Short mmCIF file of C-alpha atoms in Angstrom, two decimals:
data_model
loop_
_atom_site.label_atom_id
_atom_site.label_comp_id
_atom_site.label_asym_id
_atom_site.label_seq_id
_atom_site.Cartn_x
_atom_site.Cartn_y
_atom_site.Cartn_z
CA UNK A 1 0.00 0.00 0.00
CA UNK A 2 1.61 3.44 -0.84
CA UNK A 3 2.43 5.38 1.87
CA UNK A 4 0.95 8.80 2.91
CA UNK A 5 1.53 11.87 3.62
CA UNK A 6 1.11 13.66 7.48
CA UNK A 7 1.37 16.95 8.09
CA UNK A 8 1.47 18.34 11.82
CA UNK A 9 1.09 21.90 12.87
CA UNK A 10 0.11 23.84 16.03
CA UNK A 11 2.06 26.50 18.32
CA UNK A 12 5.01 26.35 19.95
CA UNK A 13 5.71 23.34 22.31
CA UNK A 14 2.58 21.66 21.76
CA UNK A 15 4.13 18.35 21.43
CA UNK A 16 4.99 18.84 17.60
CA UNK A 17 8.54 17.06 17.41
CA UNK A 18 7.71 14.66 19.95
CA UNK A 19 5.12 12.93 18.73
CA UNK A 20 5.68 13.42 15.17
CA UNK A 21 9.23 11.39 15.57
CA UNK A 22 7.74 8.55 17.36
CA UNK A 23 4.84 8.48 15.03
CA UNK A 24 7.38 8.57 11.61
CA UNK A 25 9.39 5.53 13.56
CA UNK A 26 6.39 3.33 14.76
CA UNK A 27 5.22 4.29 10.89
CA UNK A 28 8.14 3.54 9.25
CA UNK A 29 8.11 6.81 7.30
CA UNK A 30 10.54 9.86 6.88
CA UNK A 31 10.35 12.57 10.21
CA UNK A 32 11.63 16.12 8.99
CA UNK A 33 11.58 18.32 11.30
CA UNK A 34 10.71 21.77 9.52
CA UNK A 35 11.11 23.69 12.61
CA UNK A 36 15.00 22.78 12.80
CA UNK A 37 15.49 24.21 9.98
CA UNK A 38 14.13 27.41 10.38
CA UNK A 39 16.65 27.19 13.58
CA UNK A 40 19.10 26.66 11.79
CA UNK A 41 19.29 29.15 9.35
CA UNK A 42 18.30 31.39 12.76
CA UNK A 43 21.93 29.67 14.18
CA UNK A 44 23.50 31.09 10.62
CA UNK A 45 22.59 34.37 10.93
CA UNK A 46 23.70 35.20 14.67
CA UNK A 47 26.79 33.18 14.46
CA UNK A 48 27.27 35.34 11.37
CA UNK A 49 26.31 38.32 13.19
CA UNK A 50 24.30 39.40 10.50
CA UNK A 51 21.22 41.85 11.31
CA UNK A 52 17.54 40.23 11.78
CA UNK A 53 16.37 42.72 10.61
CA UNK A 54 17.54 42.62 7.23
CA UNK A 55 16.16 39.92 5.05
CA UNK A 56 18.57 40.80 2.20
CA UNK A 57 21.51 39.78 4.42
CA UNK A 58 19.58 36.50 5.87
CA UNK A 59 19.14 35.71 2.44
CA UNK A 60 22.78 36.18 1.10
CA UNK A 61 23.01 32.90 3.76
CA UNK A 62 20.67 30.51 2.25
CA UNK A 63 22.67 29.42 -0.91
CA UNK A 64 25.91 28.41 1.09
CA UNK A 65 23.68 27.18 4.27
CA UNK A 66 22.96 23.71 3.49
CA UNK A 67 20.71 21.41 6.25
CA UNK A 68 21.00 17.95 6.40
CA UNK A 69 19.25 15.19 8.93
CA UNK A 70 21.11 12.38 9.81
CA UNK A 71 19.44 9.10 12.26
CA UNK A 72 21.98 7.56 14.86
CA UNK A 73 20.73 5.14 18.13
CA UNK A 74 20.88 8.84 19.86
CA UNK A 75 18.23 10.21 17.61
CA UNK A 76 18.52 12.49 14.77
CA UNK A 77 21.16 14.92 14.51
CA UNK A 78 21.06 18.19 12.55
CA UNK A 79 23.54 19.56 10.32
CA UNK A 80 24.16 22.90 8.92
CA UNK A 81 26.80 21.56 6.22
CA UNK A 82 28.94 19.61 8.36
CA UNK A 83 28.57 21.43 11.57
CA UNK A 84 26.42 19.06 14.39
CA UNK A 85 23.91 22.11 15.53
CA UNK A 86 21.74 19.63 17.32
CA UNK A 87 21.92 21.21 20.95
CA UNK A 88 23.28 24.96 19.30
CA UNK A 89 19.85 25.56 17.47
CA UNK A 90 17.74 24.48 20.55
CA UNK A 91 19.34 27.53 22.54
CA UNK A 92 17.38 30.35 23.86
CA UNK A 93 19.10 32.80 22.03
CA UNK A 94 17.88 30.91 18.73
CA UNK A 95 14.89 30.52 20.68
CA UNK A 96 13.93 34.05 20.96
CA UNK A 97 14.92 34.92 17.29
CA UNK A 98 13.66 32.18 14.82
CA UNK A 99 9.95 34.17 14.68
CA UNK A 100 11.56 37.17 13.36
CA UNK A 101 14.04 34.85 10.67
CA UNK A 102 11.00 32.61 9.92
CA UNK A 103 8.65 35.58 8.98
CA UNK A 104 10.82 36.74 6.78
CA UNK A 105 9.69 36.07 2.95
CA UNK A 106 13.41 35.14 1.27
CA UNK A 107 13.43 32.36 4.00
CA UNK A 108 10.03 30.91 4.05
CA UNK A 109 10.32 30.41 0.36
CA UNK A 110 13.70 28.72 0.36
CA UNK A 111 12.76 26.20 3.17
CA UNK A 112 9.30 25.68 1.70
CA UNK A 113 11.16 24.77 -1.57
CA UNK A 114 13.39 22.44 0.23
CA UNK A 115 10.64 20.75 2.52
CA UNK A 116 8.49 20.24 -0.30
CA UNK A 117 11.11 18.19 -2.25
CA UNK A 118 11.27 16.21 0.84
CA UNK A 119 7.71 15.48 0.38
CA UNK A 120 6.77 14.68 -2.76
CA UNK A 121 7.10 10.96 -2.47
CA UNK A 122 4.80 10.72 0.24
CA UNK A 123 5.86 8.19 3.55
CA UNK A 124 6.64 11.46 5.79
CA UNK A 125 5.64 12.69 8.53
CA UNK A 126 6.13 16.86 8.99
CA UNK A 127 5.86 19.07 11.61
CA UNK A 128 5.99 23.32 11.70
CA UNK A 129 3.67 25.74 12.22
CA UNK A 130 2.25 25.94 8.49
CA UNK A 131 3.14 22.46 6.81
CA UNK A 132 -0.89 21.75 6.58
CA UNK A 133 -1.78 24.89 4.76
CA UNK A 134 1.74 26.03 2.45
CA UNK A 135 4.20 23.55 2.80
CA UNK A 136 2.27 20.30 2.00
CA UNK A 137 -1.61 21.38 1.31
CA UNK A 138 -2.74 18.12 -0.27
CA UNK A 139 -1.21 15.75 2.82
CA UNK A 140 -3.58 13.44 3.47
CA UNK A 141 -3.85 13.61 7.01
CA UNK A 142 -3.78 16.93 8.99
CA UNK A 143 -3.06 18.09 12.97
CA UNK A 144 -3.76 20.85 14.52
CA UNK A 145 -1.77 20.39 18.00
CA UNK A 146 -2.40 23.10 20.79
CA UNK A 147 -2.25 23.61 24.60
CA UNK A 148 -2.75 25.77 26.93
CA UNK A 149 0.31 28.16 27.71
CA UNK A 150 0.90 27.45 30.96
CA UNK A 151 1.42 23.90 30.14
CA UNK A 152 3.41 24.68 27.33
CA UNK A 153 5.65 26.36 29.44
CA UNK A 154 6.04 23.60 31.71
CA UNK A 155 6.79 21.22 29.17
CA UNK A 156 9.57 23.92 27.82
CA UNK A 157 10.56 24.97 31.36
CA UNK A 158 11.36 20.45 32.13
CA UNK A 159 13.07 20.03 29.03
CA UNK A 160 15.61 23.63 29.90
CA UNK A 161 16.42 22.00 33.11
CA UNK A 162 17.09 18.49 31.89
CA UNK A 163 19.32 20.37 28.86
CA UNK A 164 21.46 22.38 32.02
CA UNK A 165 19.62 25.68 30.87
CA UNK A 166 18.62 28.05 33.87
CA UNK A 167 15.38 29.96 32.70
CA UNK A 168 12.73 31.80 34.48
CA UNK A 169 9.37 29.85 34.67
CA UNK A 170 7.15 33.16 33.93
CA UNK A 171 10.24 34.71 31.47
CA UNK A 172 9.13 31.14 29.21
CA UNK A 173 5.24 32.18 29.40
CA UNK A 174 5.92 35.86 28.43
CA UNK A 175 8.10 34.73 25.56
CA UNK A 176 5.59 31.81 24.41
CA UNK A 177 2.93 34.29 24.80
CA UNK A 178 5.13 37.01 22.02
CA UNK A 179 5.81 33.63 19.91
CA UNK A 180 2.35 33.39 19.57
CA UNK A 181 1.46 36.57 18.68
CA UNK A 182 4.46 36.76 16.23
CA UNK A 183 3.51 32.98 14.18
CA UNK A 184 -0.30 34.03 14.04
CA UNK A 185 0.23 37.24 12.98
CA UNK A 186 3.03 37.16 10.50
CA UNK A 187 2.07 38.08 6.62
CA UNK A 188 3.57 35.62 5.25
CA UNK A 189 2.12 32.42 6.29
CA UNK A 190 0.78 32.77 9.34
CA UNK A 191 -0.02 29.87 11.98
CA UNK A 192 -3.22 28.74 11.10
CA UNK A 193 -5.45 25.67 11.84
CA UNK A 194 -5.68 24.03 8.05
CA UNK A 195 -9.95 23.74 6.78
CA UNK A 196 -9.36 19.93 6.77
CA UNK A 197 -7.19 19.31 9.69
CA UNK A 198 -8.54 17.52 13.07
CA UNK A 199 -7.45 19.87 16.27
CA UNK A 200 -6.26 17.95 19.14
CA UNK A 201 -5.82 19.55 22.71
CA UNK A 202 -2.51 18.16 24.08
CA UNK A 203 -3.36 19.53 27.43
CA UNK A 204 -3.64 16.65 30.19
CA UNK A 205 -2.67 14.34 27.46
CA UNK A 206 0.77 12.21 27.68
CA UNK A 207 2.69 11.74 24.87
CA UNK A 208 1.17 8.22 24.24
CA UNK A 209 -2.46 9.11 24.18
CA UNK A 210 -1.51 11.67 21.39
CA UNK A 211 0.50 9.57 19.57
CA UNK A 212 -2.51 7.02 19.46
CA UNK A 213 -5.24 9.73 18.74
CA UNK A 214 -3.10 10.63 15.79
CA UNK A 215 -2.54 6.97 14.38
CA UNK A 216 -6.25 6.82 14.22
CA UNK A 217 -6.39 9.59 12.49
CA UNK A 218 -4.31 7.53 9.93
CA UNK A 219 -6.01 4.41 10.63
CA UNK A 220 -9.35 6.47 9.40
CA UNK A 221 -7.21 7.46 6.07
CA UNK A 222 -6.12 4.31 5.37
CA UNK A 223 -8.70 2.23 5.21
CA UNK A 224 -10.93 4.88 3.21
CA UNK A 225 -7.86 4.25 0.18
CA UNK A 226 -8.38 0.49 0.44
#
């Protein structure tokens, strides 16, 4: 049977990259992690010292910035050309700037380009904040993933502490809060719940029960192309 395509969107720290790796690995099918690349090219630009600001100089950095995945029994590792940036691009200065890199038109094109070639044979699973509605509009199944901020800053607040990163518990709200406001409001594609895709509230939930309320999403797909 061929294999489809699943896109997964929502806000920040709504369980995107979580689920969406252990879905693509209990699936068998590609996970590309859309918002690691954004972070990346965010990583580019401040270790280039380049101005935010400026979308002509984040773009001079795309042709020469080139983002590669690679699986290993630790998980997957990212690569801006052969540099590991796994950990770098999960800092909180990257944190704090990838909104203003990722609304930026030169860079949303380039990465759509990209993350579209990674789709087109179908078998993947994607996750971002506008992968449903730009990046792959005709997937086959669609999520919507959100939760409530407090919990989102919980789950971001746990995962800073296990990573040796000191943050401020109501510092992480304010700046999920402004991340929010920036993705949903951004002219060039916004974050946006896709017409077709099924929301699922991730508060309360464990990573399991999402996991399994998203296979049956696929489940439900499936056996509608038999």
């Amino acid at each position: 049977m061929s294999k489809i395509s699943i896109a997964i969107d929502g806000p920040a720290s709504a369980g995107k990259s979580t689920v969406a790796k252990i879905l693509a690995k209990d699936l068998g099918y590609i996970y590309l992690d859309t918002g690691a690349m954004y972070r990346a090219i965010t990583y580019a630009a401040l270790k280039s010292n380049c101005d935010l600001a400026s979308e002509e100089a984040i773009a001079k950095l795309l042709p020469t910035t080139m983002i590669t995945f690679k699986q290993t029994e630790q998980g997957q590792l990212v690569f801006i050309n052969d540099e590991d940036v796994t950990e770098a691009i999960r800092k909180p200065d990257v944190t704090n700037a990838v909104s203003q890199v990722a609304a930026q038109a030169a860079v949303r094109t380039d990465l759509v380009r990209r993350q579209r070639a990674f789709g087109e044979e179908g078998g993947i699973v994607m996750d971002g904040r506008d992968i449903g509605t730009a990046v792959l509009p005709n997937a086959e199944v669609k999520i919507f993933l959100v939760a409530s901020v407090v919990e989102r800053a919980e789950r971001r607040y746990k995962e800073n502490i296990e990573n040796g990163i000191e943050t401020d518990f109501e510092t992480l709200k304010k700046e999920i809060e402004d991340r929010d406001y920036k993705d949903t409001t951004r002219k060039i594609s916004p974050l946006v719940q896709a017409e077709d895709a099924v929301k699922i509230d991730t508060t309360g939930m464990g990573i399991a029960e999402v996991v399994s309320a998203i296979k049956d999403q696929v489940t439900l797909k499936m056996d509608k192309k038999r």
